[in-house]
Coordinates of C-alpha atoms in Angstrom, one line a residue:
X2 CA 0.0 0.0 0.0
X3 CA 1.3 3.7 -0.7
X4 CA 1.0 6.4 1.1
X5 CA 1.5 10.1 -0.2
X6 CA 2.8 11.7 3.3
X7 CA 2.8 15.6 2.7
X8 CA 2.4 18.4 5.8
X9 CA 3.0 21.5 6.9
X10 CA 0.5 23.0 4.1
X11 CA 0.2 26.4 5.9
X12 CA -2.3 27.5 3.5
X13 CA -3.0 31.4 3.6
X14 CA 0.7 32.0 4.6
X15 CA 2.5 35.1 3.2
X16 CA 6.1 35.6 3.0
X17 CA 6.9 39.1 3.9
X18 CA 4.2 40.7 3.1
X19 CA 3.4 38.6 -0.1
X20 CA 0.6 36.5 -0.5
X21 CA 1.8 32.4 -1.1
X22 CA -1.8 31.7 -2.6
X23 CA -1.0 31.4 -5.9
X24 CA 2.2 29.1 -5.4
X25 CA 0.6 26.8 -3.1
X26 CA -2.3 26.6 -5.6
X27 CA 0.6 25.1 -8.0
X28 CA 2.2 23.1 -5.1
X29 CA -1.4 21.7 -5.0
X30 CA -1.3 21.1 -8.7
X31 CA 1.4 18.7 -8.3
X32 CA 0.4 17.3 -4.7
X33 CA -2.7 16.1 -6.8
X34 CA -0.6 14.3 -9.7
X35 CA 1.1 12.7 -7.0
X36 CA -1.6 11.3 -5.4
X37 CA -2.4 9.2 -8.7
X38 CA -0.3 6.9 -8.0
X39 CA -0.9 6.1 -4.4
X40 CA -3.6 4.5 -2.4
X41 CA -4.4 7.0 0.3
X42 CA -3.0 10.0 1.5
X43 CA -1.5 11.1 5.2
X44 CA -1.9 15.3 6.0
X45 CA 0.7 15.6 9.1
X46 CA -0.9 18.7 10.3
X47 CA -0.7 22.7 9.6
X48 CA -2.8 22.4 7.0
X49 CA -3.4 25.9 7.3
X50 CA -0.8 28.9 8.7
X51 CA -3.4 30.1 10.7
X52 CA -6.5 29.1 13.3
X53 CA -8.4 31.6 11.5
X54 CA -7.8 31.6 7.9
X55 CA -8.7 33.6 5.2
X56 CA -11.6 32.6 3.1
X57 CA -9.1 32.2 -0.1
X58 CA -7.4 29.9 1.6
X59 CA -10.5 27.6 2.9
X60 CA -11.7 27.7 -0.1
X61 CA -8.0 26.2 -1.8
X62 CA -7.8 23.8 1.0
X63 CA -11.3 22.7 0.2
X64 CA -11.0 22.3 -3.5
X65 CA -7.6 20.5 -2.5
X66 CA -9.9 17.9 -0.5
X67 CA -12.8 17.4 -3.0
X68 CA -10.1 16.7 -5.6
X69 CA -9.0 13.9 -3.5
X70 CA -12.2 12.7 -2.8
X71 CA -13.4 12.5 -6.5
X72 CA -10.1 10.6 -7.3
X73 CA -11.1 7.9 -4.6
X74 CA -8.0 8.6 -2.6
X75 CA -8.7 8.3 1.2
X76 CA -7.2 11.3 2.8
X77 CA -6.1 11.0 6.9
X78 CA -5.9 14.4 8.3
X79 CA -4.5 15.4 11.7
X80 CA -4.6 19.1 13.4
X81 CA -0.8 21.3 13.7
X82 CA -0.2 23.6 16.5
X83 CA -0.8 26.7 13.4
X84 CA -4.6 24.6 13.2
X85 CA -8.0 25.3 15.5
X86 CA -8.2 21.2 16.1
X87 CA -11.9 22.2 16.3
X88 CA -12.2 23.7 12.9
X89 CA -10.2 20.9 11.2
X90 CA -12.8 18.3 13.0
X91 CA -15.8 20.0 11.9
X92 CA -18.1 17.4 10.3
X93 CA -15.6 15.4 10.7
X94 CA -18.2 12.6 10.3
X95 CA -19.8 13.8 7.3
X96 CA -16.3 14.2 5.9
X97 CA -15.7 10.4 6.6
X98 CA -18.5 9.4 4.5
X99 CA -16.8 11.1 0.9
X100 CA -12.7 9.5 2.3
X101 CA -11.5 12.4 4.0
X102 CA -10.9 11.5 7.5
X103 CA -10.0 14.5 9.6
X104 CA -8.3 14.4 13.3
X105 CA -10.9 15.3 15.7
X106 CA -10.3 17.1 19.0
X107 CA -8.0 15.0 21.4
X108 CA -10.5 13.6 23.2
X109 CA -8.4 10.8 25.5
X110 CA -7.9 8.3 22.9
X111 CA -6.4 7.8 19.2
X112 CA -9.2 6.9 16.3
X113 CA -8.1 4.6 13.7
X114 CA -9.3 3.7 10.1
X115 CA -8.5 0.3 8.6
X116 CA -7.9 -0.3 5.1
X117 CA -7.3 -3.5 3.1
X118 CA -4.7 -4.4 1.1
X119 CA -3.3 -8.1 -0.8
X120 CA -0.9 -8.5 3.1
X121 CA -4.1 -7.4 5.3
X122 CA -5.2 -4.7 7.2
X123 CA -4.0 -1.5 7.6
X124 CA -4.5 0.8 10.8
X125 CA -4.0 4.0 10.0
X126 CA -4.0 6.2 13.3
X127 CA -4.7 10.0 14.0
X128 CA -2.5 12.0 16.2
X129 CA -3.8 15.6 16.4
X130 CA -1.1 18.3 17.6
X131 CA -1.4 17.4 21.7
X132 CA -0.1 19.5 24.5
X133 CA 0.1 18.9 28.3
X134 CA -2.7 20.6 28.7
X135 CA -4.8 19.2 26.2
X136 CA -4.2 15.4 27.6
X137 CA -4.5 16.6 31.6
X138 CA -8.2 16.2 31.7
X139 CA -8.0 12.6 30.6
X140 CA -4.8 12.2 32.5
X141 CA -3.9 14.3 35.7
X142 CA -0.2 13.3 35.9
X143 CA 0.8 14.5 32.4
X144 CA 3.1 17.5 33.0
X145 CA 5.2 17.5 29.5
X146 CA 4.5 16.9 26.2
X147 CA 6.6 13.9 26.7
X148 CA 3.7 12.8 28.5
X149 CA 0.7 13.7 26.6
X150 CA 2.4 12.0 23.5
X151 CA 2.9 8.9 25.2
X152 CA -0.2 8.5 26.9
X153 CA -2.2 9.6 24.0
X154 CA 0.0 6.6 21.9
X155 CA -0.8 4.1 24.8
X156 CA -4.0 4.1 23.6
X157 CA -3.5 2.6 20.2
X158 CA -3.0 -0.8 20.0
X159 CA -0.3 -1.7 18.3
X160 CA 0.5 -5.5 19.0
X161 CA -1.8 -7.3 17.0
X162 CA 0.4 -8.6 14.3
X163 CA -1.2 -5.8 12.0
X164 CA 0.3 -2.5 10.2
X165 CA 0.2 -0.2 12.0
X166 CA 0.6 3.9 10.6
X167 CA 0.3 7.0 12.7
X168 CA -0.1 10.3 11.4
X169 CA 0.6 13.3 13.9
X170 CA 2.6 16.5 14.3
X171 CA 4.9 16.9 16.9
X172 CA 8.5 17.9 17.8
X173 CA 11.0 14.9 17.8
X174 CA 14.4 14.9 19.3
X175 CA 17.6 14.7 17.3
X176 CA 15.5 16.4 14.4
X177 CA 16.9 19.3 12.8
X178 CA 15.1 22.7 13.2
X179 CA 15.0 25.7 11.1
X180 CA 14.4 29.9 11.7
X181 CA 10.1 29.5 10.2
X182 CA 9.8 26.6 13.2
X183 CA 8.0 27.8 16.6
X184 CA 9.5 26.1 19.2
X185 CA 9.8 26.5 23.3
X186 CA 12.6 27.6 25.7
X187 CA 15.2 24.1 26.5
X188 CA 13.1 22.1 23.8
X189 CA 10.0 21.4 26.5
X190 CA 7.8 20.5 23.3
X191 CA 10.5 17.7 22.1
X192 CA 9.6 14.3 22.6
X193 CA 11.7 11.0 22.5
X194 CA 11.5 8.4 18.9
X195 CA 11.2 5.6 21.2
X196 CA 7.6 7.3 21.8
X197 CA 6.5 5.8 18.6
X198 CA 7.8 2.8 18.8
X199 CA 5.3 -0.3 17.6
X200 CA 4.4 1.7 14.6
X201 CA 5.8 0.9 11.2
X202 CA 5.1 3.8 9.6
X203 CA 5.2 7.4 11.5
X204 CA 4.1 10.4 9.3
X205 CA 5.1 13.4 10.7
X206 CA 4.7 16.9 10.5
X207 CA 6.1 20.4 12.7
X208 CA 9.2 20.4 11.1
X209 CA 9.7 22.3 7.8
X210 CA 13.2 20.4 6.8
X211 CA 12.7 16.8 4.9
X212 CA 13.8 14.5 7.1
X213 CA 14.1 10.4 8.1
X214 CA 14.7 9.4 11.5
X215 CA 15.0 5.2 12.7
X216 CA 15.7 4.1 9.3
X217 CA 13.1 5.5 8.2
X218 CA 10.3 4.7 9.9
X219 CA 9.4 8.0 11.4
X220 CA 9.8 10.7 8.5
X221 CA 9.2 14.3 8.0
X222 CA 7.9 15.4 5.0
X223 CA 8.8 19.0 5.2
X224 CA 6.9 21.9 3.9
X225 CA 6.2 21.6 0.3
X226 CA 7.6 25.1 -0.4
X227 CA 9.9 27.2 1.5
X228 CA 8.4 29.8 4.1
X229 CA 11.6 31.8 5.2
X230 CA 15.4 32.3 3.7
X231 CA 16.6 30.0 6.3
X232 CA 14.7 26.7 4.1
X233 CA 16.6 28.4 0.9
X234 CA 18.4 25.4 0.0
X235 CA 16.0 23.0 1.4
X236 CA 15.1 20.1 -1.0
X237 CA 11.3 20.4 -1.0
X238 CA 9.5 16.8 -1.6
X239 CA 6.4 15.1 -0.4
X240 CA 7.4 11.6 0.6
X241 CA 5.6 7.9 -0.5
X242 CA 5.8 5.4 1.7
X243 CA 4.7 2.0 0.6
X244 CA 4.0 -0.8 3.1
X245 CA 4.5 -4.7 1.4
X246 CA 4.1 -7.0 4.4
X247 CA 4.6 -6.8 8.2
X248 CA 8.1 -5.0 8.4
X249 CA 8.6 -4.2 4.7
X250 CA 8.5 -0.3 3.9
X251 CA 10.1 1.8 1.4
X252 CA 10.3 5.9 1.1
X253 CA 10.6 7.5 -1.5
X254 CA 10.9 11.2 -2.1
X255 CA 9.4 13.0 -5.3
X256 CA 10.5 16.6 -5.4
X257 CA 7.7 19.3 -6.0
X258 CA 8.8 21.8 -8.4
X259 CA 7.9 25.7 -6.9
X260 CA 6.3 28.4 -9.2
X261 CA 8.8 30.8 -7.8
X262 CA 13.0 30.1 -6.5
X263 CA 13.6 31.5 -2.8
X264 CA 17.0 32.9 -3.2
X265 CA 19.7 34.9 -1.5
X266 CA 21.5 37.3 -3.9
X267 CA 24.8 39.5 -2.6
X268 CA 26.7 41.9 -4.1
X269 CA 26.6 45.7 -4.7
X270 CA 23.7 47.1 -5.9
X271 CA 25.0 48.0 -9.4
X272 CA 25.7 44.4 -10.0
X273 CA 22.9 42.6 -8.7
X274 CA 20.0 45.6 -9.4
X275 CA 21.5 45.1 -12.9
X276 CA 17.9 44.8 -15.1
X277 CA 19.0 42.1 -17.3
X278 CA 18.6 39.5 -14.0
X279 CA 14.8 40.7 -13.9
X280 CA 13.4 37.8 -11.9
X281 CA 10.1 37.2 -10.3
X282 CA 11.8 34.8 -7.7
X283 CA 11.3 35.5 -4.2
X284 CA 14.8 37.5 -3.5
X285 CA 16.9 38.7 -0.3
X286 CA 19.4 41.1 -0.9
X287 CA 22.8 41.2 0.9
X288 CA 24.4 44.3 -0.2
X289 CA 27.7 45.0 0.2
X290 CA 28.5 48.9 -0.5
X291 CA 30.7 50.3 1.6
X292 CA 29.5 53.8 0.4
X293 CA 25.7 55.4 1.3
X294 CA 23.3 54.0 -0.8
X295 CA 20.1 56.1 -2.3
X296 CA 16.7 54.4 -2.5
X297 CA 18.2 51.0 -2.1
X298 CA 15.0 49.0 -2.0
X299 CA 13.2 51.3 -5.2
X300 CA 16.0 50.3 -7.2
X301 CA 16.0 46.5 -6.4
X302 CA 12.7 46.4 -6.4
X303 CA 12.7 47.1 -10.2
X304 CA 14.8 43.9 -10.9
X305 CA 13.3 42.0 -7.7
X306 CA 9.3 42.7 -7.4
X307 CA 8.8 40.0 -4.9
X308 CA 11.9 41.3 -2.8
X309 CA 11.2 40.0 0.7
X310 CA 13.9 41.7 2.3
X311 CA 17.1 43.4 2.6
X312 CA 20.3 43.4 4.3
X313 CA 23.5 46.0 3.8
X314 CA 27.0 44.1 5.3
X315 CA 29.9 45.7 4.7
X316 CA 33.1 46.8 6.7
X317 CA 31.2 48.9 9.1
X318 CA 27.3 48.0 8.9
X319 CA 25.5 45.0 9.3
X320 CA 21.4 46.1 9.4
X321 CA 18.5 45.1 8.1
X322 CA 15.8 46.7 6.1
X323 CA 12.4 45.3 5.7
X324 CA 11.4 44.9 2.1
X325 CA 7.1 45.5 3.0
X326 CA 5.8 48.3 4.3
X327 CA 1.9 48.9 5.1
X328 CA 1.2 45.1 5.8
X329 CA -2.3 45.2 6.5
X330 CA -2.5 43.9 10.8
X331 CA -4.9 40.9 9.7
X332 CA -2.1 39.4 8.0
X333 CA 0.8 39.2 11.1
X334 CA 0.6 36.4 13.5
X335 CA 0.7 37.2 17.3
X336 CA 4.7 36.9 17.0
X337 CA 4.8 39.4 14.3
X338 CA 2.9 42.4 16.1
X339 CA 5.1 41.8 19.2
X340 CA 8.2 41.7 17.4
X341 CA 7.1 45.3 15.5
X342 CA 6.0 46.3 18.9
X343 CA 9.4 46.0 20.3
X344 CA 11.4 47.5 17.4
X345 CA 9.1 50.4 18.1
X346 CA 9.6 50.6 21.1
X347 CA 13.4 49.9 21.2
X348 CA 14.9 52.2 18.6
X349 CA 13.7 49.7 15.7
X350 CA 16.4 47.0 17.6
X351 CA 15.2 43.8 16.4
X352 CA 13.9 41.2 19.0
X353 CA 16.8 38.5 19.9
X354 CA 16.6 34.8 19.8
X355 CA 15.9 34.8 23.1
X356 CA 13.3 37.2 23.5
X357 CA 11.8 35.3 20.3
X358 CA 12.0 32.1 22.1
X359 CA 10.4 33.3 25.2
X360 CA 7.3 34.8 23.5
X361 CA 6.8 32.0 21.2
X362 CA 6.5 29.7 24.5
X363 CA 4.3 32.4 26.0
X364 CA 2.1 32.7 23.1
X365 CA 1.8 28.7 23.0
X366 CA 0.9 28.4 26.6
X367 CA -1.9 31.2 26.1
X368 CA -3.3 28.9 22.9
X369 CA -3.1 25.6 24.7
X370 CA -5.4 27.5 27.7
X371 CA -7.9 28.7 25.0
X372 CA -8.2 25.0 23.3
X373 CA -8.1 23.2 26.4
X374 CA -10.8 21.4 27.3
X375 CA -13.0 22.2 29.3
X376 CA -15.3 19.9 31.9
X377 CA -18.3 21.0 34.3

């Protein structure tokens, strides 16, 4: 049986300022192709980049689906820390009926679906996004996310001799992490591989960086397109994972081709705002003038018109200019007010790692408290 394994969708993201509609619309395109030569297809969370999208990007998510559904691929859906679990599960059931099985709200156990191949069954199982504080109501002595993984996994059964895959979206030690990744202070959301042991197949999502851990048997996908300069030279791909019988697997990799290059171009500005390299990539500019520079971003803009930002390094500078101006306030995440907050506030100094690190954990402890459930 083959699976296509994609994640980390993000659907409605932009990239400094510019919308990504249109090339994940052609990421789509290709995710779709793909999935004609698989049986079923695994969704490892962040579908979308926000828990309230835009309607343009329900809208391609749903088109996404229905395509799926009309080509008879089953699709297995879980919720990402960027989803509302609750809006991913709604009519869940109904959902179920057309082959598009979406993660419902963690609600103290994993749901499976079984399909049926020539070796047996398959048990495919859903993993939404869980924090401590989303397991702690069916399990008062989880304190980490440690804990909430594994109890949540203690609930599948994984010992009867069957195939077992889990689809789910969670931070694994040992995995790599990029700059676009929100994670906490000391790693608190990172949980052991030996959590998933008994699986044979462990689609993951949360990480943006391709990646195959145990062999092989837990794998991230990656995001299908690059959200920030530091997944530049990332190797985009949604993965296939085909299951023979018990203990045989292959993965296979099959690159997605973007509608636009993210690139990093450096030089002085005659050289690279030269018009001949007109592109319509997304571009960051390191410039390296030594002398004062007039209009640096008009004139780059008229090679770059996607520039997504800017940088001058030279012998005595090292600052950064921001390529978008006017960004309307619907379109920054939590993080990104803050962060223009500060600069404000501090002489335009950009927020640190640290200070980045410790509002992403605050703003993730403030979501967790507004999903968690709640019990009379």
């Amino acid at each position: 049986m083959r699976f296509l394994h994609l994640s980390d969708l993000h659907i409605g993201r932009r990239l400094n300022g510019f919308s990504l509609l249109e090339d994940q619309r052609a990421m789509l395109e290709q995710a779709l192709a793909m999935a004609q030569s698989c049986h079923a297809v695994l969704l490892a969370g962040d579908l979308y980049d926000k828990a309230q999208p835009s309607a343009e990007a329900i809208r391609l998510m749903s088109d996404f689906l229905v395509r799926l559904s009309r080509l008879n691929k089953p699709v297995f859906a879980v919720s990402g820390n960027h989803d509302s679990a609750e809006q991913v599960a709604y009519c869940r059931e109904l959902l179920g009926e057309c082959g598009v099985w979406m993660s419902p709200v963690f609600d103290g156990k994993l749901h499976c679906h079984t399909l049926q191949d020539e070796w047996g069954e398959v048990c495919v199982w859903l993993l939404p996004f869980v924090r401590p504080a989303s397991v702690r109501p069916f399990a008062s002595a989880v304190k980490t996310y440690e804990d909430a993984v594994r109890f949540a996994l203690s609930t599948a059964d994984v010992q009867d001799g069957r195939r077992h895959v889990l689809v789910a979206h969670q931070y694994v030690s040992g995995a790599d992490i990029c700059e676009s990744e929100m994670r906490l202070i000391g790693g608190v959301d990172q949980v052991s591989l030996s959590a998933f042991d008994g699986f044979d197949y462990v689609a993951l999502g949360h990480l943006h960086s391709p990646q195959r851990l145990d062999g092989g048997r837990v794998c991230y996908a990656g995001s299908p397109i690059p959200y920030s300069v530091s997944e530049e030279h990332q190797r985009k791909a949604a993965l296939v994972a085909e299951l023979q019988q018990k203990g045989s697997l292959t993965v296979e990799a099959l690159p997605f081709q973007p509608l636009r290059q993210l690139r990093t171009v450096t030089g002085t500005l005659q050289d690279i705002a030269d018009p001949a390299l007109y592109s319509e990539d997304y571009v960051y500019a390191v410039l390296t003038d030594e002398g004062a520079l007039m209009d640096p971003l008009g004139a780059l803009r008229l090679t770059y018109p996607n520039l997504i930002g800017m940088r001058i390094q030279n012998s005595r500078t090292n600052t950064e200019a921001a390529a978008i101006e006017n960004t309307s306030a619907a379109d920054l995440s939590p993080l990104e007010h803050f962060s223009a907050f500060y600069q404000a506030q501090n002489h335009q100094q950009p927020l640190d790692e640290r200070r980045t690190a410790m509002m992403k954990q605050i703003l993730e402890e403030a979501e967790a408290k507004r999903y968690a459930p709640t019990h009379p």
